CSV table of C-alpha atoms in Angstrom, one decimal:
chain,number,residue,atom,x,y,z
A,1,UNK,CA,51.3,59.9,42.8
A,2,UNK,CA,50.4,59.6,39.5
A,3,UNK,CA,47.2,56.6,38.8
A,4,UNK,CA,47.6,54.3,36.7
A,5,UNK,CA,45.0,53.0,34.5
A,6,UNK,CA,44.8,49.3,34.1
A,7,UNK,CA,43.2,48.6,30.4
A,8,UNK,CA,39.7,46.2,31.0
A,9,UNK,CA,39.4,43.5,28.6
A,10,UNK,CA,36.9,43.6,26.2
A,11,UNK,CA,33.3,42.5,27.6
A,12,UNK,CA,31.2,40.2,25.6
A,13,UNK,CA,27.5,40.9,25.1
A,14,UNK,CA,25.6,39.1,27.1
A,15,UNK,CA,24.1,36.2,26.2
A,16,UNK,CA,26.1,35.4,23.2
A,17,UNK,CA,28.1,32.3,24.4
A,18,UNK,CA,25.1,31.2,25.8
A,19,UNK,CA,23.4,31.2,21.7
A,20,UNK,CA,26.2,29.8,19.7
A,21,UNK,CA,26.5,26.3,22.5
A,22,UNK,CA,22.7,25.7,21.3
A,23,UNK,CA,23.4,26.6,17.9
A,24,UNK,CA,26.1,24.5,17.1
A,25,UNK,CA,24.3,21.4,19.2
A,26,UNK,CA,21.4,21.9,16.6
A,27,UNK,CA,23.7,22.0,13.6
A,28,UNK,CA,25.2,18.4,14.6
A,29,UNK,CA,21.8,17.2,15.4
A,30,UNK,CA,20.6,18.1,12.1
A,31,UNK,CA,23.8,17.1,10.6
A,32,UNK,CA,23.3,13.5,12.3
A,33,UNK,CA,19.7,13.9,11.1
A,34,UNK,CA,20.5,14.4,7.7
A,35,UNK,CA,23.5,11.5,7.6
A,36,UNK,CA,20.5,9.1,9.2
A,37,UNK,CA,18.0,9.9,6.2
A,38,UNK,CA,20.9,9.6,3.7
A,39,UNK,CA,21.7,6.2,4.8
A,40,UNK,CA,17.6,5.1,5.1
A,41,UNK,CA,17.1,6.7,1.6
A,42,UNK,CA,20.3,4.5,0.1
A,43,UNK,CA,18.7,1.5,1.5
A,44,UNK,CA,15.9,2.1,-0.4
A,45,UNK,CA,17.4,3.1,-3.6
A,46,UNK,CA,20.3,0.6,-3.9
A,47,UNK,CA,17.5,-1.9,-4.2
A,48,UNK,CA,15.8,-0.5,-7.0
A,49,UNK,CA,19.2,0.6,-9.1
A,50,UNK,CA,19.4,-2.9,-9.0
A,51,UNK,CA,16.9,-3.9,-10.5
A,52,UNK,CA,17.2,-1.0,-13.2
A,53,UNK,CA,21.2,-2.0,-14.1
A,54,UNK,CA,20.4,-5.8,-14.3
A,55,UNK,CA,17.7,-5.0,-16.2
A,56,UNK,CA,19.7,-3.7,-18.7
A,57,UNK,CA,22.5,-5.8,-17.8
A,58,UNK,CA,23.6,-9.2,-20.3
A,59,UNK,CA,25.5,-10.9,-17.1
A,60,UNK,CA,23.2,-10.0,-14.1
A,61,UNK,CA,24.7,-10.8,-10.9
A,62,UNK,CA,23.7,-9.7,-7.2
A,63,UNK,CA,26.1,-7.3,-7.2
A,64,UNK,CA,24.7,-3.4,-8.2
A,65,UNK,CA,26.5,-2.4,-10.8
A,66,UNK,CA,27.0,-0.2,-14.2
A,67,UNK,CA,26.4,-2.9,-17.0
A,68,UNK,CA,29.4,-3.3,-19.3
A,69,UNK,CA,26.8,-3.1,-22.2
A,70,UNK,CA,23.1,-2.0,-22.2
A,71,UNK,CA,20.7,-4.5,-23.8
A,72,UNK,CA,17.0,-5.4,-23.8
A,73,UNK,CA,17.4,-9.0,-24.5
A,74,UNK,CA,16.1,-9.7,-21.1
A,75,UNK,CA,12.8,-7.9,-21.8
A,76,UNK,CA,12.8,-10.0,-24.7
A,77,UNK,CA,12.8,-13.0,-23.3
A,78,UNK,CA,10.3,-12.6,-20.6
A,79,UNK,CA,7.6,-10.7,-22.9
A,80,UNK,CA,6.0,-13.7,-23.9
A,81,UNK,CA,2.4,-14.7,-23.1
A,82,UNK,CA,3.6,-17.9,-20.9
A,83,UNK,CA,6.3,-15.8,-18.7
A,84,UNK,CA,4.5,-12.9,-18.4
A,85,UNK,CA,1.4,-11.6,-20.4
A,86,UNK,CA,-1.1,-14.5,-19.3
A,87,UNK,CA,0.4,-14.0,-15.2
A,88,UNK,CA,-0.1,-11.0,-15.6
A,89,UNK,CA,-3.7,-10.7,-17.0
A,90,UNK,CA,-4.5,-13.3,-14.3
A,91,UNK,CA,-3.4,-11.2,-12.0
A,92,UNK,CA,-5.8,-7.8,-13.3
A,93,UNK,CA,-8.6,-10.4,-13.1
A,94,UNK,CA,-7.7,-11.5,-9.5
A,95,UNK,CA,-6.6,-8.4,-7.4
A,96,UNK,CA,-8.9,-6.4,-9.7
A,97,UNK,CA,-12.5,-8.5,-9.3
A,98,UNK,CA,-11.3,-8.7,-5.5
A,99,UNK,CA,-10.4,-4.7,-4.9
A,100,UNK,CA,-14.0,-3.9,-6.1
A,101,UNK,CA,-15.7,-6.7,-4.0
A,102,UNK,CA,-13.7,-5.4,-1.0
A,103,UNK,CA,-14.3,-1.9,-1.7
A,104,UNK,CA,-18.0,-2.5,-2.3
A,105,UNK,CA,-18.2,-4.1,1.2
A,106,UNK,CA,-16.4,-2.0,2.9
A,107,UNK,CA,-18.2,1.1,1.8
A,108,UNK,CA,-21.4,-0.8,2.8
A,109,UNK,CA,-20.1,-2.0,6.4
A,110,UNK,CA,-18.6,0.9,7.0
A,111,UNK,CA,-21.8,4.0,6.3
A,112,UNK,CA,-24.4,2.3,9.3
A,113,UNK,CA,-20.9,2.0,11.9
A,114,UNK,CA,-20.2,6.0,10.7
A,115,UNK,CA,-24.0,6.6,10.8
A,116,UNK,CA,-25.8,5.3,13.4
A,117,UNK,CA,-24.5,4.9,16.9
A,118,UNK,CA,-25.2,1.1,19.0
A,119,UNK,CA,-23.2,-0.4,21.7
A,120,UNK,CA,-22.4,-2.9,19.5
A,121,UNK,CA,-20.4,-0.7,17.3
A,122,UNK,CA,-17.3,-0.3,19.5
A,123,UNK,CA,-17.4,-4.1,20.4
A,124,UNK,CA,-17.7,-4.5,16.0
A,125,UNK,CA,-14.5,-2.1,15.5
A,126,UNK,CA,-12.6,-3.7,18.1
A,127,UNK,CA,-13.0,-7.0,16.2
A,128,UNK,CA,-12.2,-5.9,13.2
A,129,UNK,CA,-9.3,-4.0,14.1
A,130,UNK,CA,-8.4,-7.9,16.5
A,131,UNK,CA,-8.7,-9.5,12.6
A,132,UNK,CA,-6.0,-6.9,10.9
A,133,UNK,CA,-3.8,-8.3,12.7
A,134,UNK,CA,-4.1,-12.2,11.9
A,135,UNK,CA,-1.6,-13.9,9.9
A,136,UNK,CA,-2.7,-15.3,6.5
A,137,UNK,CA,-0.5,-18.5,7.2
A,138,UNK,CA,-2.8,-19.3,10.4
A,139,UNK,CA,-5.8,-19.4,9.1
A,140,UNK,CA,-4.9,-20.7,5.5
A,141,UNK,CA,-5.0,-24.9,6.3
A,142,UNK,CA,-8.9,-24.5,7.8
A,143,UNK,CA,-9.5,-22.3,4.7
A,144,UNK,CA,-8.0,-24.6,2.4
A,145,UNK,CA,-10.2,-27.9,4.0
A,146,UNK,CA,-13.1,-25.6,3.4
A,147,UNK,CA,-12.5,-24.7,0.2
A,148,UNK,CA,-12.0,-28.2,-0.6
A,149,UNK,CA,-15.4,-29.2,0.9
A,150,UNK,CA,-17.3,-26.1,-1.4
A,151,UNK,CA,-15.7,-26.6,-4.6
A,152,UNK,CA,-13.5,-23.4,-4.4
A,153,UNK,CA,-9.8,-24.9,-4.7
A,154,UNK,CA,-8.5,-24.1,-7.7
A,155,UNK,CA,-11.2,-21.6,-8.9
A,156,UNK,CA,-10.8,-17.6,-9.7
A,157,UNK,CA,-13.6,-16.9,-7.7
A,158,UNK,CA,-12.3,-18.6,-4.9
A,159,UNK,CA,-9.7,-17.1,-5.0
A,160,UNK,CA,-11.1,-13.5,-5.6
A,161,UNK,CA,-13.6,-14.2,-2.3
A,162,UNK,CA,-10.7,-15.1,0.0
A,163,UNK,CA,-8.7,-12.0,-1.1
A,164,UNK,CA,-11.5,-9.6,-0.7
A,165,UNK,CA,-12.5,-11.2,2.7
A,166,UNK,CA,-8.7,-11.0,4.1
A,167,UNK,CA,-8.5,-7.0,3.0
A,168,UNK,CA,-11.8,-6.1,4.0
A,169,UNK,CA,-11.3,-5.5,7.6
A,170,UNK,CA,-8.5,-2.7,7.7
A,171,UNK,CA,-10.2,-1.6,4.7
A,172,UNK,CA,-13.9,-0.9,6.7
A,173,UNK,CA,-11.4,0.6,9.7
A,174,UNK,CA,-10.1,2.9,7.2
A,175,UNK,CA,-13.5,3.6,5.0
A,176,UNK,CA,-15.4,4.1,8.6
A,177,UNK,CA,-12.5,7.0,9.5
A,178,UNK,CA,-13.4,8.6,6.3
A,179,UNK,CA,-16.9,8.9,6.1
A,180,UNK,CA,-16.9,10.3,9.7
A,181,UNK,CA,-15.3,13.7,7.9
A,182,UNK,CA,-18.4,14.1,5.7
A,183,UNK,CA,-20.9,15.6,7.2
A,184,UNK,CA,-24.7,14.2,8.3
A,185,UNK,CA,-26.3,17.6,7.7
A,186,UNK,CA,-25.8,17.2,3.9
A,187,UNK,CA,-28.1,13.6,3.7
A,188,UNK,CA,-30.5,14.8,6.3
A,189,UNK,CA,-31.3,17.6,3.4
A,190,UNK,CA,-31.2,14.0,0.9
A,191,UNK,CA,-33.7,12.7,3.5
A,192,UNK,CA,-36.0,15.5,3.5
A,193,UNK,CA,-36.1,15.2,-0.3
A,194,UNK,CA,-37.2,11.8,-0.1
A,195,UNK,CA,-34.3,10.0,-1.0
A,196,UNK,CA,-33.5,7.0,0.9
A,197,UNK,CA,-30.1,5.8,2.9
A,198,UNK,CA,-28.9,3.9,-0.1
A,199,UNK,CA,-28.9,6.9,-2.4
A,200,UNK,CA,-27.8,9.2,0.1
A,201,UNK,CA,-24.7,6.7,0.0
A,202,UNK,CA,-24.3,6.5,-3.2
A,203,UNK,CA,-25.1,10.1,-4.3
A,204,UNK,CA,-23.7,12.6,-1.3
A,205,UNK,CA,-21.4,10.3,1.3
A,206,UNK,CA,-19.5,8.3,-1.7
A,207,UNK,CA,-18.7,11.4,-3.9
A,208,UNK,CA,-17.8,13.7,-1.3
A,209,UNK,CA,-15.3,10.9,0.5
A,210,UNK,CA,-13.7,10.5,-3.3
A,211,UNK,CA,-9.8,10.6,-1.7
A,212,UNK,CA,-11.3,7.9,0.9
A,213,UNK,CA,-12.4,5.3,-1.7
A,214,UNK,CA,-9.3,6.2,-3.8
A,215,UNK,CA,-7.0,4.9,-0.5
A,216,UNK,CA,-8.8,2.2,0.1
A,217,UNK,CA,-8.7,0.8,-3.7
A,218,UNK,CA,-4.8,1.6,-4.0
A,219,UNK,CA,-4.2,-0.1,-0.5
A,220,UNK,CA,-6.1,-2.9,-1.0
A,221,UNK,CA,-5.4,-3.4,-4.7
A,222,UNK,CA,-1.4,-3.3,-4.0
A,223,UNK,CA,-1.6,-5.8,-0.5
A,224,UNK,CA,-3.3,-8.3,-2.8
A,225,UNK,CA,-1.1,-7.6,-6.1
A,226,UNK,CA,2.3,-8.8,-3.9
A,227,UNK,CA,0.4,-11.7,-2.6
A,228,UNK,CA,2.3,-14.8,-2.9
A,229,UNK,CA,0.9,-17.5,-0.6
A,230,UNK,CA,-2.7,-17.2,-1.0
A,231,UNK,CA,-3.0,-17.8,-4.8
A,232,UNK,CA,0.0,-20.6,-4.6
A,233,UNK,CA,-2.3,-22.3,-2.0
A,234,UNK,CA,-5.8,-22.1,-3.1
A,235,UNK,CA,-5.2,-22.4,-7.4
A,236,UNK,CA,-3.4,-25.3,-8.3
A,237,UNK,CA,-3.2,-25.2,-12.6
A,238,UNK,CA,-0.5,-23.3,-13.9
A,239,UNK,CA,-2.8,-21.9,-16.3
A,240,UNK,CA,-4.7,-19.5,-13.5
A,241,UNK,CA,-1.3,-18.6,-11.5
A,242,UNK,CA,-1.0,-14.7,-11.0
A,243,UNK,CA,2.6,-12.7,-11.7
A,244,UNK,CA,2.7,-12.9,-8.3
A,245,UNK,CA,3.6,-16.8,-8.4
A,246,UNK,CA,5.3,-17.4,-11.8
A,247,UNK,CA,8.3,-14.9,-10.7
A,248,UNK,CA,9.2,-18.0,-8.8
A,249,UNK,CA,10.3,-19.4,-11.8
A,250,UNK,CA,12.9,-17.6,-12.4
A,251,UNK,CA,14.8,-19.3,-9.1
A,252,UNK,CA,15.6,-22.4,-11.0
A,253,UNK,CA,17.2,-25.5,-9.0
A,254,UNK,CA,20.8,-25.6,-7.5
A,255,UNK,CA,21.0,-22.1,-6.8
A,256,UNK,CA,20.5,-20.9,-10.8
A,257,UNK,CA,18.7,-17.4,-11.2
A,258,UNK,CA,18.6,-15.7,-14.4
A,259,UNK,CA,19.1,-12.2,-12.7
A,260,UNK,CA,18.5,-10.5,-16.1
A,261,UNK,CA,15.4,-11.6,-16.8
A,262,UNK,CA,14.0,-11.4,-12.9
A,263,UNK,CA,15.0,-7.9,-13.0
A,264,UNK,CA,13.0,-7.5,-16.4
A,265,UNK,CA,9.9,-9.4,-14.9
A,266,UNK,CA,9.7,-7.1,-11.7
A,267,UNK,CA,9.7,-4.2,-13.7
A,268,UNK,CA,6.6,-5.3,-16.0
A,269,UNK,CA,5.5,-6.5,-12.8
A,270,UNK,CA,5.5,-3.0,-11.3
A,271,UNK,CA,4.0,-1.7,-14.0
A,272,UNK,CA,0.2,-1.6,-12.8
A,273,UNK,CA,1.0,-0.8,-9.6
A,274,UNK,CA,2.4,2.5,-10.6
A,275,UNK,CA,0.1,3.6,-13.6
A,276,UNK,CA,-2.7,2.8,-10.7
A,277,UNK,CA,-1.5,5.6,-8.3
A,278,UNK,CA,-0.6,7.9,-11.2
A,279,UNK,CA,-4.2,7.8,-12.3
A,280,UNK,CA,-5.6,8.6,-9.0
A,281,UNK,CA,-3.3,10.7,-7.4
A,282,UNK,CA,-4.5,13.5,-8.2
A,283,UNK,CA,-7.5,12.2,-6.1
A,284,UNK,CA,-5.0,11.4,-3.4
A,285,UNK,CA,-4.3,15.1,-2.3
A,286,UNK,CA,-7.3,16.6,-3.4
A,287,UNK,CA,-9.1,17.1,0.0
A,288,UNK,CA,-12.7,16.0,0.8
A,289,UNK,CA,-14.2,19.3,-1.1
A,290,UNK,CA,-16.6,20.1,1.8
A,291,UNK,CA,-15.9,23.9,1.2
A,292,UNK,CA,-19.1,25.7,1.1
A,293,UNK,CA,-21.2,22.5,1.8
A,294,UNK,CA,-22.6,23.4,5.1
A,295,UNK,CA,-23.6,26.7,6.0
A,296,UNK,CA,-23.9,27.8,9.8
């Protein structure tokens, strides 16, 4: 009897069904990744290609759109020193006079919390981290009595003061985290030389921590610079009112907006904001420099 030989099917290599099933689950996770991030990024820009196109735009509407014709009438009407030039130099004064008064006393709050070590300083952080997280609009009718009984309403000062005191705890939270990277070794050789704490701060701890200050004046500088209820609550002339409050005017009564020029104004309005980080963004991502400071 003659055997016959039945032919075997071909045998896979192990393991290889098993590879592609997790390979193709990754490719439509990161396909459903990617369609996610496409849809938050378009979000984002849809926004600000409107506010480029109506720019640019003669008959603005809500609607993002190509403009039938590109003019720069409506940069022409708003760059004028009532609309935007004086709003906008009040505004410099304000956030500007109050980012260097909150910077100031942060750095200064923030180097003995870093340095020296208390029970009270837990307690301290905890508290300011508690006052972070108060809303301007519950504490603003006290603050406006007060200012009323101190002669602050309606004053730049004022104004500068309440700013600088409603940034300034987040910004000693996030000065304190920063000085903690620079090390004590480097003013205990400051001390030996006879300088004091204050120059050590100014001349080792401040330098070094350069990216440090350069968040916190950027952070605090842009919170205040969008700040719309503060400054249309404590100044009441029309002469002092920062950018931040004039763009109301272009919402006129009965539902009239000159889209145009808004668009227009938030650009010149975003001006600052974005030659600030550009200046010191190179300060941003340039690390602490601590290479080579401390020897072991």
């Amino acid at each position: 009897m003659t055997d016959t030989v039945v032919p075997r099917p071909a045998s896979r290599r192990p393991g290889t069904s098993r590879r592609t099933a997790p390979a193709s689950r990754r490719n439509r996770r990161r396909t459903a990744a990617d369609a996610g991030l496409l849809v938050v990024a378009a979000a984002f820009v849809l926004p600000l290609a409107w506010v480029v196109l109506s720019a640019l735009d003669p008959h603005a509407s809500l609607r993002v759109k190509v403009p039938d014709g590109v003019t720069l009438d409506n940069f022409d009407a708003v760059l004028t020193p009532e609309i935007t030039f004086t709003p906008l130099l009040n505004s410099l004064v304000l956030c500007g006079g109050a980012t260097l008064l909150t910077v100031v006393c942060a750095a200064l709050a923030a180097y003995p919390l870093s340095r020296f070590r208390s029970r009270l300083n837990r307690p301290f952080l905890l508290t300011v981290l508690f006052a972070t997280s108060l809303p301007i609009t519950a504490i603003m009718v006290p603050v406006y009595a007060l200012f009323v009984r101190v002669n602050l309403i309606d004053t730049v000062q004022g104004t500068i003061f309440f700013f600088a005191a409603s940034q300034l705890p987040f910004a000693i939270w996030l000065m304190k985290n920063f000085m903690d990277g620079v090390p004590k070794e480097l003013e205990e050789a400051a001390w030996t030389d006879g300088a004091s704490s204050f120059q050590s701060l100014l001349r080792i701890v401040l330098p070094l921590m350069g990216p440090g200050v350069a968040v916190v004046t950027v952070f605090s500088f842009v919170m205040m610079w969008g700040n719309f209820f503060v400054p249309f609550m404590l100044l009441l002339s029309p002469d002092q009112m920062p950018a931040s409050v004039s763009i109301n005017d272009f919402f006129g009564n009965r539902g009239m907006v000159a889209y145009g020029q808004l668009a227009a104004f938030s650009i010149v309005y975003s001006t600052p904001v974005v030659l600030l980080y550009v200046l010191i963004s190179r300060r941003l991502g340039g690390g602490f420099a601590l290479g080579g400071a401390v020897k072991g």
